[in-house]
PDB file of N, CA and C in Angstrom:
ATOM      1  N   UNK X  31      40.597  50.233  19.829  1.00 60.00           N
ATOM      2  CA  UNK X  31      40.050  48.981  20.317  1.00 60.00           C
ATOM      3  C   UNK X  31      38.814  49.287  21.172  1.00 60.00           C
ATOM      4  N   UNK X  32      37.670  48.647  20.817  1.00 75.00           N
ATOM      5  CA  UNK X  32      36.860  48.470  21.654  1.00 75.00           C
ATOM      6  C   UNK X  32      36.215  47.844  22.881  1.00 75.00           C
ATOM      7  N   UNK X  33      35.746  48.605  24.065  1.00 82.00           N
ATOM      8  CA  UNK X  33      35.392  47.703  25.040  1.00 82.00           C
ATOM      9  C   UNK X  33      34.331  47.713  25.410  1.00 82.00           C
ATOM     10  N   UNK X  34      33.937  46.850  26.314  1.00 84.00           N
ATOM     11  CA  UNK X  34      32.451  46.647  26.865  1.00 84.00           C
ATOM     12  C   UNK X  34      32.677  46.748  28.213  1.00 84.00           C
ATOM     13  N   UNK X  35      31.577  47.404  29.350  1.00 89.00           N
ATOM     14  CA  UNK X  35      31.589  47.424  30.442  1.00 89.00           C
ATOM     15  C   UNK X  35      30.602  46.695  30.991  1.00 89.00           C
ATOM     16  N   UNK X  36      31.021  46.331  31.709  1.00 90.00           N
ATOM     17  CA  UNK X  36      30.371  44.770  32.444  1.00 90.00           C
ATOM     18  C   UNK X  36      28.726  45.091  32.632  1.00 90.00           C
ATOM     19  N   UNK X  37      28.323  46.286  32.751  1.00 90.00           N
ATOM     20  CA  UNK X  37      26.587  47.394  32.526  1.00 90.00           C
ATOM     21  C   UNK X  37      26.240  46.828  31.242  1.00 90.00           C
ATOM     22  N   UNK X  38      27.148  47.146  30.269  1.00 92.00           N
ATOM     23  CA  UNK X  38      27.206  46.566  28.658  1.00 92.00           C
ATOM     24  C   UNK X  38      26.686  45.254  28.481  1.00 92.00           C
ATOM     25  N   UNK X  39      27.225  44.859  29.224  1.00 93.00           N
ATOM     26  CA  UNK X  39      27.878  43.175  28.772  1.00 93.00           C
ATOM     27  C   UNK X  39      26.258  42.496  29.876  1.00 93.00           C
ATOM     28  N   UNK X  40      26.066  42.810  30.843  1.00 92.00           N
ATOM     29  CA  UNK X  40      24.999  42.916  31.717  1.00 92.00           C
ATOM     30  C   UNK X  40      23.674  43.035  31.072  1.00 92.00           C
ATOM     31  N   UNK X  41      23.227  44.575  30.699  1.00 93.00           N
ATOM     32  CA  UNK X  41      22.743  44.739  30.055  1.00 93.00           C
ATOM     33  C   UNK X  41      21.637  43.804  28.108  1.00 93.00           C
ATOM     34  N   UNK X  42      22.792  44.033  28.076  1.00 93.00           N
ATOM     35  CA  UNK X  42      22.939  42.443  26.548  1.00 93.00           C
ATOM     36  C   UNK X  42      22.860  41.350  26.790  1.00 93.00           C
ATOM     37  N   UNK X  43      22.931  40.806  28.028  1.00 94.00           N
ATOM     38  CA  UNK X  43      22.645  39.432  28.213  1.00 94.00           C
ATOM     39  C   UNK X  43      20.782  39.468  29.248  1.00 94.00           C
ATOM     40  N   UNK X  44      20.519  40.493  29.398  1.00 94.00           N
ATOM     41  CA  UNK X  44      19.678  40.703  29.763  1.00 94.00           C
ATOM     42  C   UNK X  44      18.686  40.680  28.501  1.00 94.00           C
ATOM     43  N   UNK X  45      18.725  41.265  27.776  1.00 94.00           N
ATOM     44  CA  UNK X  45      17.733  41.665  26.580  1.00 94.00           C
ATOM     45  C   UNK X  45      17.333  39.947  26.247  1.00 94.00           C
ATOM     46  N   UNK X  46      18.335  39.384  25.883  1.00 95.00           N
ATOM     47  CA  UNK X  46      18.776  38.227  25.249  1.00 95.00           C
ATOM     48  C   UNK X  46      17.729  37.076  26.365  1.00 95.00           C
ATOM     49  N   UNK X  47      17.920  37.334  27.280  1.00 94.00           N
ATOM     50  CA  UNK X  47      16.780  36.562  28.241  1.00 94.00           C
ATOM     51  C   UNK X  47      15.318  37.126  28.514  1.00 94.00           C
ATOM     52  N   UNK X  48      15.045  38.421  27.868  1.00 95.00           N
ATOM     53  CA  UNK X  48      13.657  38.883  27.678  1.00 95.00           C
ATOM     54  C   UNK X  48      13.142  38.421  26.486  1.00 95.00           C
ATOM     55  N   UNK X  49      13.795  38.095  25.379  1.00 95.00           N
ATOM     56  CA  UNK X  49      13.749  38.071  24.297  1.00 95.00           C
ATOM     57  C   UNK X  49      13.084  36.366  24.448  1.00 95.00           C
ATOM     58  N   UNK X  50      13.670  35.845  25.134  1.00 95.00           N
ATOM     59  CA  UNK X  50      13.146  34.381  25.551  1.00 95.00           C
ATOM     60  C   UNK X  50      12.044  34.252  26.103  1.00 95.00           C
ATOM     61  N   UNK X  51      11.620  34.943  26.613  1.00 94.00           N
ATOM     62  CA  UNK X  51      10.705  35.183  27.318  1.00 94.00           C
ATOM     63  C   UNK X  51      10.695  34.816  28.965  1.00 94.00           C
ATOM     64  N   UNK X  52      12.229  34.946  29.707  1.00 92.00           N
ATOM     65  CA  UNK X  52      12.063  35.182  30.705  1.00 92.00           C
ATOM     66  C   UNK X  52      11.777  36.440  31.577  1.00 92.00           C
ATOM     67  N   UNK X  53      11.568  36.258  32.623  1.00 92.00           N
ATOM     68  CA  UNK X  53      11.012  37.867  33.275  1.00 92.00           C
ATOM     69  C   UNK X  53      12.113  38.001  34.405  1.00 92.00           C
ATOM     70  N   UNK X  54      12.672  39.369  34.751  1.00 93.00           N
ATOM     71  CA  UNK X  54      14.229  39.623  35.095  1.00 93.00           C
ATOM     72  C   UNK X  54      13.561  40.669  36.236  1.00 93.00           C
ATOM     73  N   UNK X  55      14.575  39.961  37.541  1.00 92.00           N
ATOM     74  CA  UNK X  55      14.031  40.329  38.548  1.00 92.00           C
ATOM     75  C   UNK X  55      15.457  41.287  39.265  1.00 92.00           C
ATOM     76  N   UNK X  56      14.859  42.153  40.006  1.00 91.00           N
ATOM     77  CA  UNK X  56      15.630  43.432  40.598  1.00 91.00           C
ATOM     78  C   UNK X  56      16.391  42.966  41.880  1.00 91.00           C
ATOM     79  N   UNK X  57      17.812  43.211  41.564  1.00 90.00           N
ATOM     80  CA  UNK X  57      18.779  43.037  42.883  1.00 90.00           C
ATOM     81  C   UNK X  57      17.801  43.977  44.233  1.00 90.00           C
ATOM     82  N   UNK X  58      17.623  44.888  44.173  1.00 93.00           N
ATOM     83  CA  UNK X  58      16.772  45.695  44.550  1.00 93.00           C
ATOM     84  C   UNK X  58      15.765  45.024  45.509  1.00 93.00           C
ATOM     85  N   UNK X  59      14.853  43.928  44.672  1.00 95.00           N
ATOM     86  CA  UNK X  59      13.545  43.738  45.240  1.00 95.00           C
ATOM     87  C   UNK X  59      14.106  42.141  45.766  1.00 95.00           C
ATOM     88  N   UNK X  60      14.571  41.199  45.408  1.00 94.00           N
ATOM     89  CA  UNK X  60      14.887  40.150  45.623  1.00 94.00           C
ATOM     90  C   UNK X  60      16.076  39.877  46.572  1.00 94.00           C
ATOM     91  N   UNK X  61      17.217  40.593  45.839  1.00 92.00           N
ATOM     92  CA  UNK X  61      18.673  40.640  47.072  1.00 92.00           C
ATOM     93  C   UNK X  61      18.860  40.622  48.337  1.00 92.00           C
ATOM     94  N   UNK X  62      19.672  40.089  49.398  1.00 93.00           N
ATOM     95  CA  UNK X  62      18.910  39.875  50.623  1.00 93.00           C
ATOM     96  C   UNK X  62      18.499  40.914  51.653  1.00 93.00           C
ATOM     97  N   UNK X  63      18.835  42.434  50.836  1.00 93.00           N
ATOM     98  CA  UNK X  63      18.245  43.621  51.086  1.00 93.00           C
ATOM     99  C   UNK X  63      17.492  44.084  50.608  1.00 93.00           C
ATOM    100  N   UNK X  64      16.622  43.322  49.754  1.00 93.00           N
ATOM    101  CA  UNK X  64      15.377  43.767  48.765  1.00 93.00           C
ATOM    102  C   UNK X  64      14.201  43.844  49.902  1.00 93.00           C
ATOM    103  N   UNK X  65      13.180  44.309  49.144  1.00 94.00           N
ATOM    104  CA  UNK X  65      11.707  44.261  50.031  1.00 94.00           C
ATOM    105  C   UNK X  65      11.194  43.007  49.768  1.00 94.00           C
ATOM    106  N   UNK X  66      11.797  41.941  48.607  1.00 95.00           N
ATOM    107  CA  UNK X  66      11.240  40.621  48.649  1.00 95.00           C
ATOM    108  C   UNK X  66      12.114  39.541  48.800  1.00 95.00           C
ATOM    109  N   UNK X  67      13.070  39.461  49.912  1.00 95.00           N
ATOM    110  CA  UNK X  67      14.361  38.777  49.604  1.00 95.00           C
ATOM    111  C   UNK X  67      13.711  37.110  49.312  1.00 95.00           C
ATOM    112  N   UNK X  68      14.520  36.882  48.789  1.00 94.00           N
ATOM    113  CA  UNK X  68      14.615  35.296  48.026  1.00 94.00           C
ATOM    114  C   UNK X  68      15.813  34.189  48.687  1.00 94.00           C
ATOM    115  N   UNK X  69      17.012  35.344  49.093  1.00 91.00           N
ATOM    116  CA  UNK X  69      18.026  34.814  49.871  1.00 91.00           C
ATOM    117  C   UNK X  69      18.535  35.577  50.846  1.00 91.00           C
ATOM    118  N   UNK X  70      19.544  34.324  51.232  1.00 91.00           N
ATOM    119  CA  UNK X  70      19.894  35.214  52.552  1.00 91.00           C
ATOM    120  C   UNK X  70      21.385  36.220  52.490  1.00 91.00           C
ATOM    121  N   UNK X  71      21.788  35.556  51.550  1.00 90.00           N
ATOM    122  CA  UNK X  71      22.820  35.873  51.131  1.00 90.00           C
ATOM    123  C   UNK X  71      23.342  36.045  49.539  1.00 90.00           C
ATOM    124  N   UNK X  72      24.644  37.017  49.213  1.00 86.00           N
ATOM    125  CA  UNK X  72      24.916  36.878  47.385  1.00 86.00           C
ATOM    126  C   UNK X  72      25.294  35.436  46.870  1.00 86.00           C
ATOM    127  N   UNK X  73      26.299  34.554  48.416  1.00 84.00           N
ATOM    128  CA  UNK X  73      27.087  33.664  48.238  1.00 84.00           C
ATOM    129  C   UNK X  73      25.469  32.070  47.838  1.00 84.00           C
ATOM    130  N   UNK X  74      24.603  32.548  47.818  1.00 87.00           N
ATOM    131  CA  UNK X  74      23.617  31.705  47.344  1.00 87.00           C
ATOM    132  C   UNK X  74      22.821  31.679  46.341  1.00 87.00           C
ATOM    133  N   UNK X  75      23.913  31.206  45.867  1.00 86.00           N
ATOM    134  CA  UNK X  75      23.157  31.241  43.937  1.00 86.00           C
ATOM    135  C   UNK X  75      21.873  30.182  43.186  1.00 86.00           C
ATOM    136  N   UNK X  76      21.255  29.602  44.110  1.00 90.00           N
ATOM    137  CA  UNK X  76      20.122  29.008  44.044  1.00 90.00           C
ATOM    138  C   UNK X  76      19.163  29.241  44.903  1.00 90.00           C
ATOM    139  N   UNK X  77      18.242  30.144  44.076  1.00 92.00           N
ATOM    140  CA  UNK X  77      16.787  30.490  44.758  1.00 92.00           C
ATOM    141  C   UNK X  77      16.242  29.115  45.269  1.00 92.00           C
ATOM    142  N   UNK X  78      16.374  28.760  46.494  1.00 92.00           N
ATOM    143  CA  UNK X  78      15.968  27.551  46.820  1.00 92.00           C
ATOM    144  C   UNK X  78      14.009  27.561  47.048  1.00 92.00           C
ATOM    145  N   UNK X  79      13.473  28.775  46.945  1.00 94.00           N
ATOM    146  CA  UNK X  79      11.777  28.439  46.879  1.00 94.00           C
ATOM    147  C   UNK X  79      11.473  28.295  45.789  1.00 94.00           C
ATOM    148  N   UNK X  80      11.843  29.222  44.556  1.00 93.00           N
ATOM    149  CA  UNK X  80      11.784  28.917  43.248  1.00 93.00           C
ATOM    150  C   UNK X  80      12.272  27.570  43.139  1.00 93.00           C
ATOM    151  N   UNK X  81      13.222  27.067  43.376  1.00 93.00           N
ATOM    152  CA  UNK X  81      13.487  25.422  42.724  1.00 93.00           C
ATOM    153  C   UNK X  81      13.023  24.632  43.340  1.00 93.00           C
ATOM    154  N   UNK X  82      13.299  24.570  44.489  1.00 95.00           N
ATOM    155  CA  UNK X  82      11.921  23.697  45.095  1.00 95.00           C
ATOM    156  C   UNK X  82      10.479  23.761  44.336  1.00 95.00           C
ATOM    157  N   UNK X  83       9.773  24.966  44.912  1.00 95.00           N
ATOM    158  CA  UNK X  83       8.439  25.046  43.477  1.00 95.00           C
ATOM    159  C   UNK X  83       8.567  24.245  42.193  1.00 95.00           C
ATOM    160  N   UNK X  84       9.279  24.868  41.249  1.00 94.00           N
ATOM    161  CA  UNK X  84      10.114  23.825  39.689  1.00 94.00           C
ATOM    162  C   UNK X  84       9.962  22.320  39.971  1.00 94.00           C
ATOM    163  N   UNK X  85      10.747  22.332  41.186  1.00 94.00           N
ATOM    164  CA  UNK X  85      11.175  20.388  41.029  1.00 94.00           C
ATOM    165  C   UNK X  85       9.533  19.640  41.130  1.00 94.00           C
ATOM    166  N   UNK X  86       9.007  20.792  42.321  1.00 95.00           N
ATOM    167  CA  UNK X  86       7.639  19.964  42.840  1.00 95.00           C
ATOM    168  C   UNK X  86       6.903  19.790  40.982  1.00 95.00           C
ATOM    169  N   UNK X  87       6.477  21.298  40.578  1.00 95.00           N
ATOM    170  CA  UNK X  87       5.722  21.162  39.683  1.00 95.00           C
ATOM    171  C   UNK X  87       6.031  20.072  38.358  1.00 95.00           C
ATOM    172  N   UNK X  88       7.477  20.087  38.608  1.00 94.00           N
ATOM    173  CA  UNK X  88       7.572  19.386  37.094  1.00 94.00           C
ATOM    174  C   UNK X  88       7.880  17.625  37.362  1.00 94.00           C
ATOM    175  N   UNK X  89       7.942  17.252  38.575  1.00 92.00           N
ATOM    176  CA  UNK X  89       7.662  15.493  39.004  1.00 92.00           C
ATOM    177  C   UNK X  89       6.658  15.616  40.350  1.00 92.00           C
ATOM    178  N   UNK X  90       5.078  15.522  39.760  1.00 93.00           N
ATOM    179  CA  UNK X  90       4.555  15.636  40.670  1.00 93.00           C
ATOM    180  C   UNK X  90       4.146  14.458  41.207  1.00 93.00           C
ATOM    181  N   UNK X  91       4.489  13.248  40.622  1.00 93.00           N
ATOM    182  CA  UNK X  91       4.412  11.689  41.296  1.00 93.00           C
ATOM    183  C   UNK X  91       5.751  11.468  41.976  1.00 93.00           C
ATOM    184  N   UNK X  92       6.587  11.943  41.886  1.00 92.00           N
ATOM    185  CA  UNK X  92       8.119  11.779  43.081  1.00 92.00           C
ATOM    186  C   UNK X  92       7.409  12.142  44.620  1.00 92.00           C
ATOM    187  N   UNK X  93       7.621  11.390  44.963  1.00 92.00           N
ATOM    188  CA  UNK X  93       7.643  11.774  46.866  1.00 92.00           C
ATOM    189  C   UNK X  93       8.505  13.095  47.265  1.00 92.00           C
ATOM    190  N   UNK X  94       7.831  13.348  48.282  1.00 93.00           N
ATOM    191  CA  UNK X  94       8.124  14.613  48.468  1.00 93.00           C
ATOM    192  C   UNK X  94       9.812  14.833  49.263  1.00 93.00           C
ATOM    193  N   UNK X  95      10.194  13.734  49.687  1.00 93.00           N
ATOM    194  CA  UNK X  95      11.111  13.196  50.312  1.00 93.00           C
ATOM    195  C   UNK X  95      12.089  13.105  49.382  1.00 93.00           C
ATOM    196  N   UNK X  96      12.195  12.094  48.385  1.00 93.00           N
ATOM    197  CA  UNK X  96      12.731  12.149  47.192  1.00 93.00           C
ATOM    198  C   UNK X  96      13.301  13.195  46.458  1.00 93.00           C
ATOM    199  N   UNK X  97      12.449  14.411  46.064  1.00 93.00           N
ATOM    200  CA  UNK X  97      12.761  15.406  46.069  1.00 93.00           C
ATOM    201  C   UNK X  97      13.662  16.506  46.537  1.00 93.00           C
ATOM    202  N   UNK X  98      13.146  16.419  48.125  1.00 93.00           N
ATOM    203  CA  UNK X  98      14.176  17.070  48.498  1.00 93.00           C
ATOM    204  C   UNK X  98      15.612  16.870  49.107  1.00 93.00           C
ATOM    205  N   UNK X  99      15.918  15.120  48.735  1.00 92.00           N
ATOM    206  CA  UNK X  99      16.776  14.783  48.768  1.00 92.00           C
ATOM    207  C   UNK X  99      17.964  15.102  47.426  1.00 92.00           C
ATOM    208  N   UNK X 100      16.678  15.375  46.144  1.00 92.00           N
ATOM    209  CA  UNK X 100      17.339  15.524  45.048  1.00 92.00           C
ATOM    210  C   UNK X 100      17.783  17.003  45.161  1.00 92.00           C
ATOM    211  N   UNK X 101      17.265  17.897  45.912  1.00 92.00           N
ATOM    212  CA  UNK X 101      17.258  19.391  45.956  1.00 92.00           C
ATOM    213  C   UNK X 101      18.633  19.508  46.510  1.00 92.00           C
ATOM    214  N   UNK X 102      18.424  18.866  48.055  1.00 91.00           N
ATOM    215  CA  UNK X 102      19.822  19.425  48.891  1.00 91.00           C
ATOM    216  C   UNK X 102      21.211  18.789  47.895  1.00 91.00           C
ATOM    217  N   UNK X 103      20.853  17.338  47.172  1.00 90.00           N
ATOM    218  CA  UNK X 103      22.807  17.477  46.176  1.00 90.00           C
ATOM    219  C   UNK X 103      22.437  18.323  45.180  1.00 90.00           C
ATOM    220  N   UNK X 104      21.788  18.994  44.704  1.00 90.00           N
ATOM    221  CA  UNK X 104      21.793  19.775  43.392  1.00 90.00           C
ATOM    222  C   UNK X 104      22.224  21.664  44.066  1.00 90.00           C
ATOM    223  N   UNK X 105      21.922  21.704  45.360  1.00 89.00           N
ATOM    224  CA  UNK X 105      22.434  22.901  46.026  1.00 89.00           C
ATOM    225  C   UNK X 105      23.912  22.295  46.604  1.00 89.00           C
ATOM    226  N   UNK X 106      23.830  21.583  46.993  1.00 87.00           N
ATOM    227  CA  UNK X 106      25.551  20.753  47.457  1.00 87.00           C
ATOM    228  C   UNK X 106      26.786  20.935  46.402  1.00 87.00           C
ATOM    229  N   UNK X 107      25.868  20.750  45.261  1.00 84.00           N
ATOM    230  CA  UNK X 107      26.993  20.111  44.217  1.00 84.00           C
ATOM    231  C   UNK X 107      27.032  21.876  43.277  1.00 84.00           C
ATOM    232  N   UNK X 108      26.458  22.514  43.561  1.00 83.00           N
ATOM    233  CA  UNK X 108      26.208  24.161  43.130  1.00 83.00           C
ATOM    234  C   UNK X 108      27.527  24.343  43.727  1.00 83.00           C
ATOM    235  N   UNK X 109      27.595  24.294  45.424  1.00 78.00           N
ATOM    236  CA  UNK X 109      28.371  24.806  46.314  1.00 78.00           C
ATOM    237  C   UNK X 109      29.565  24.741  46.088  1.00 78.00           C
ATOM    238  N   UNK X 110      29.918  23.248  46.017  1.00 71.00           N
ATOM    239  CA  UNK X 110      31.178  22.500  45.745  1.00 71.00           C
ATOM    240  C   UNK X 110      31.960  23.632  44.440  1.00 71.00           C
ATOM    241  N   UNK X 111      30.931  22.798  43.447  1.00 69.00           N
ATOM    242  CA  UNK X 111      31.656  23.574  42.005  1.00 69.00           C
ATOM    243  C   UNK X 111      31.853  25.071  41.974  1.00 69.00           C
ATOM    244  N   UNK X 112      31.299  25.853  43.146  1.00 63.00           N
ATOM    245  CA  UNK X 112      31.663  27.471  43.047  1.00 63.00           C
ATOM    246  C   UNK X 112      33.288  27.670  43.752  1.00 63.00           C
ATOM    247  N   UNK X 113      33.360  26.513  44.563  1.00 53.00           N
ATOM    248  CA  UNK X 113      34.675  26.469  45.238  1.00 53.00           C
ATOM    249  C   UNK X 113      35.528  26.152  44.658  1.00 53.00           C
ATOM    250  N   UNK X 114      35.398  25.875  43.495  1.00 50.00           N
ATOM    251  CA  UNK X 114      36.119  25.134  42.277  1.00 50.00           C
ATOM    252  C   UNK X 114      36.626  25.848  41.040  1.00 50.00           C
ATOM    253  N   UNK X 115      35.743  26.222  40.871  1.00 51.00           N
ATOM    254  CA  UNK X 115      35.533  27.035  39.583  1.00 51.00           C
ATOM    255  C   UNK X 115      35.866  28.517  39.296  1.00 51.00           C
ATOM    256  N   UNK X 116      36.750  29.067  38.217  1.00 51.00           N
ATOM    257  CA  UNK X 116      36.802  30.311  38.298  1.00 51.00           C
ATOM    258  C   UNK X 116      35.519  31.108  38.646  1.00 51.00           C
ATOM    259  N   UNK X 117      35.747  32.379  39.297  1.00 52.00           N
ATOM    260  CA  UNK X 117      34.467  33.384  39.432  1.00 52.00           C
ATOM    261  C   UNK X 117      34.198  33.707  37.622  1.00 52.00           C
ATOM    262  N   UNK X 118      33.063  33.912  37.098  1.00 54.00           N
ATOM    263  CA  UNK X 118      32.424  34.506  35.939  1.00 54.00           C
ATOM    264  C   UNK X 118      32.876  35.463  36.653  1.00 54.00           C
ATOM    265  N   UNK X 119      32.308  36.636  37.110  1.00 53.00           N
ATOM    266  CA  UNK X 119      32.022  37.450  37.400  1.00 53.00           C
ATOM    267  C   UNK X 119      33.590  38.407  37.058  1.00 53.00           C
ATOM    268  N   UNK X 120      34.938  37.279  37.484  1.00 50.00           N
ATOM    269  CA  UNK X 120      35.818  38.158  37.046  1.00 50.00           C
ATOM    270  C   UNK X 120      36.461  38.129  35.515  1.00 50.00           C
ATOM    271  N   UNK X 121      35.483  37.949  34.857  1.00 46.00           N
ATOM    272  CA  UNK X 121      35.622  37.843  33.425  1.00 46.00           C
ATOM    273  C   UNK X 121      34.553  39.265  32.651  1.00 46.00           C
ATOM    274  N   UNK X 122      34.246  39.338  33.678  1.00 48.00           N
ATOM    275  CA  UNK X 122      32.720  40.877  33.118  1.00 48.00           C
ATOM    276  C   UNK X 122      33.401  42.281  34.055  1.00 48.00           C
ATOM    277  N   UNK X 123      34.057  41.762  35.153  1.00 51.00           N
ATOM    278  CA  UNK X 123      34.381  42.838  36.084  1.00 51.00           C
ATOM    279  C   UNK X 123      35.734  44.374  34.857  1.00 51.00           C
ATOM    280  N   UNK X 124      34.874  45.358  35.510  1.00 51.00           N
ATOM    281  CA  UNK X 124      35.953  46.012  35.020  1.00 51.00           C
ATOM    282  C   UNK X 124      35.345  46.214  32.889  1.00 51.00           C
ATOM    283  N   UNK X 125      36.446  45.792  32.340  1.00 50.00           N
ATOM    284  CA  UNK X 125      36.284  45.920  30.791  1.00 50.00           C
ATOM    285  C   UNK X 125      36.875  44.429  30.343  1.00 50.00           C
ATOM    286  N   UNK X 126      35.871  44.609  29.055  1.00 47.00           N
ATOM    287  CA  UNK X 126      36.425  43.150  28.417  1.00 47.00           C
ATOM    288  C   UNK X 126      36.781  43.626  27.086  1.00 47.00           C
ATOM    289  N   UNK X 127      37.524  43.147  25.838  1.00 56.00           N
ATOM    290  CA  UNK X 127      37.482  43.740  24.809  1.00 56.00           C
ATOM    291  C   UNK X 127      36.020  43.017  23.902  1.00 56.00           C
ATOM    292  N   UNK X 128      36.037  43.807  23.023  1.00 57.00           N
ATOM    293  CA  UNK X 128      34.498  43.230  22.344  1.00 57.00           C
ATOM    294  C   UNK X 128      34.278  41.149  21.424  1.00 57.00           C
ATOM    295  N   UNK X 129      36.181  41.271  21.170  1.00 61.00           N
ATOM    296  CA  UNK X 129      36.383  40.182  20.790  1.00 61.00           C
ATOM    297  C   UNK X 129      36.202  38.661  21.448  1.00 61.00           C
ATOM    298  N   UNK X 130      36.938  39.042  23.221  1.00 60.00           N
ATOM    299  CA  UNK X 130      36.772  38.666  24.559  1.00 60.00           C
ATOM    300  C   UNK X 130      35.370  38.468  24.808  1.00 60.00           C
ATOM    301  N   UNK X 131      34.810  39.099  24.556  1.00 58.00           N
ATOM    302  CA  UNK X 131      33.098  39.022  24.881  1.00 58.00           C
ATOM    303  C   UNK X 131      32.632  38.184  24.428  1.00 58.00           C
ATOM    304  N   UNK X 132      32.681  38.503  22.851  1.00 62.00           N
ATOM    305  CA  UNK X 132      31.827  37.626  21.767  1.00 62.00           C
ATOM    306  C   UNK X 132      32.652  35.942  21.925  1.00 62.00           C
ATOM    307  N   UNK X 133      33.242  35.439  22.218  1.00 66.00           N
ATOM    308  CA  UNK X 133      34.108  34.443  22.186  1.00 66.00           C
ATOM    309  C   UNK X 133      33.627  33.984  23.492  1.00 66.00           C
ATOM    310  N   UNK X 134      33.450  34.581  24.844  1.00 60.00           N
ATOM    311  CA  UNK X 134      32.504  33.892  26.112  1.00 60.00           C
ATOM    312  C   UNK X 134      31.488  33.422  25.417  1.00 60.00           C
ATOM    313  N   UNK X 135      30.326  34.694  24.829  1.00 63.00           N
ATOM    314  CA  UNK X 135      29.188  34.016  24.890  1.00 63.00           C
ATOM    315  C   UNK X 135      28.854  32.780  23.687  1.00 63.00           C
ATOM    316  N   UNK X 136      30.040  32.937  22.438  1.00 68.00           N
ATOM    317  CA  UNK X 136      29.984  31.896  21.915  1.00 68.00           C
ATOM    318  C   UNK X 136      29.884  30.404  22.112  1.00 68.00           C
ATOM    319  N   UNK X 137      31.321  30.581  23.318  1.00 66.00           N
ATOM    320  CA  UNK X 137      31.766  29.197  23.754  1.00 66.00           C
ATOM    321  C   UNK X 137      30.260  28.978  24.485  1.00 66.00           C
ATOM    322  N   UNK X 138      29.513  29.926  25.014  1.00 61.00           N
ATOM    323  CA  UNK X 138      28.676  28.819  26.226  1.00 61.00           C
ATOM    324  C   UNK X 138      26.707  29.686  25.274  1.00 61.00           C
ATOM    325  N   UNK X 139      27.339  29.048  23.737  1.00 60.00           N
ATOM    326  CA  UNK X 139      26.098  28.832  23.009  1.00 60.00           C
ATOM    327  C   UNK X 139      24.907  30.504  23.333  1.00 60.00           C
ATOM    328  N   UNK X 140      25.599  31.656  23.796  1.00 54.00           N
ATOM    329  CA  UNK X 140      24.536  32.498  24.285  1.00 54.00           C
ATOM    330  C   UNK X 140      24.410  33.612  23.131  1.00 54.00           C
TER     331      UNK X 140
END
């Protein structure tokens, strides 16, 4: 039986988002021990300057007020649902079998 290690599984979902043409940024340089932190913490899973930036650029007739009223429930409602929701993370942790794998990224279209 075959397995994948979460480096594996990491790894492959990485390619898969270059391939898109996003650009993949370093725990390293960004993390809140990076030389460019973004957050303050791991427990903050929304780059809040990046989305802020996003929201501004992509409704640039919304008030600015508006906005960041829409920002703080869209980080609120992040929060909530992490308190909620199984961790991903313990679905990659450790080994998965290859079948296990392919069947995540199916279900969520990746």
């Amino acid at each position: 039986m075959a397995f994948l290690s979460e480096a594996e599984i990491e790894s492959a979902m990485l390619d898969q988002l270059r391939a898109l043409g996003y650009s993949i940024e370093r725990e390293e340089d960004i993390g809140p021990d990076g030389h460019r932190p973004e957050r303050e913490s791991h427990d903050e899973v929304v780059l809040r300057r990046r989305f802020e930036d996003a929201v501004a650029r992509l409704n640039p007739g919304v008030p600015p007020e508006a906005r960041q009223d829409a920002i703080r429930r869209v980080v609120q409602a992040v929060r909530a649902s992490r308190l909620d929701a199984h961790d991903p993370h313990g679905l990659i942790s450790g080994t998965l079998r290859i079948s296990d794998a392919q069947a995540f990224l199916k279900e969520r279209d990746l």
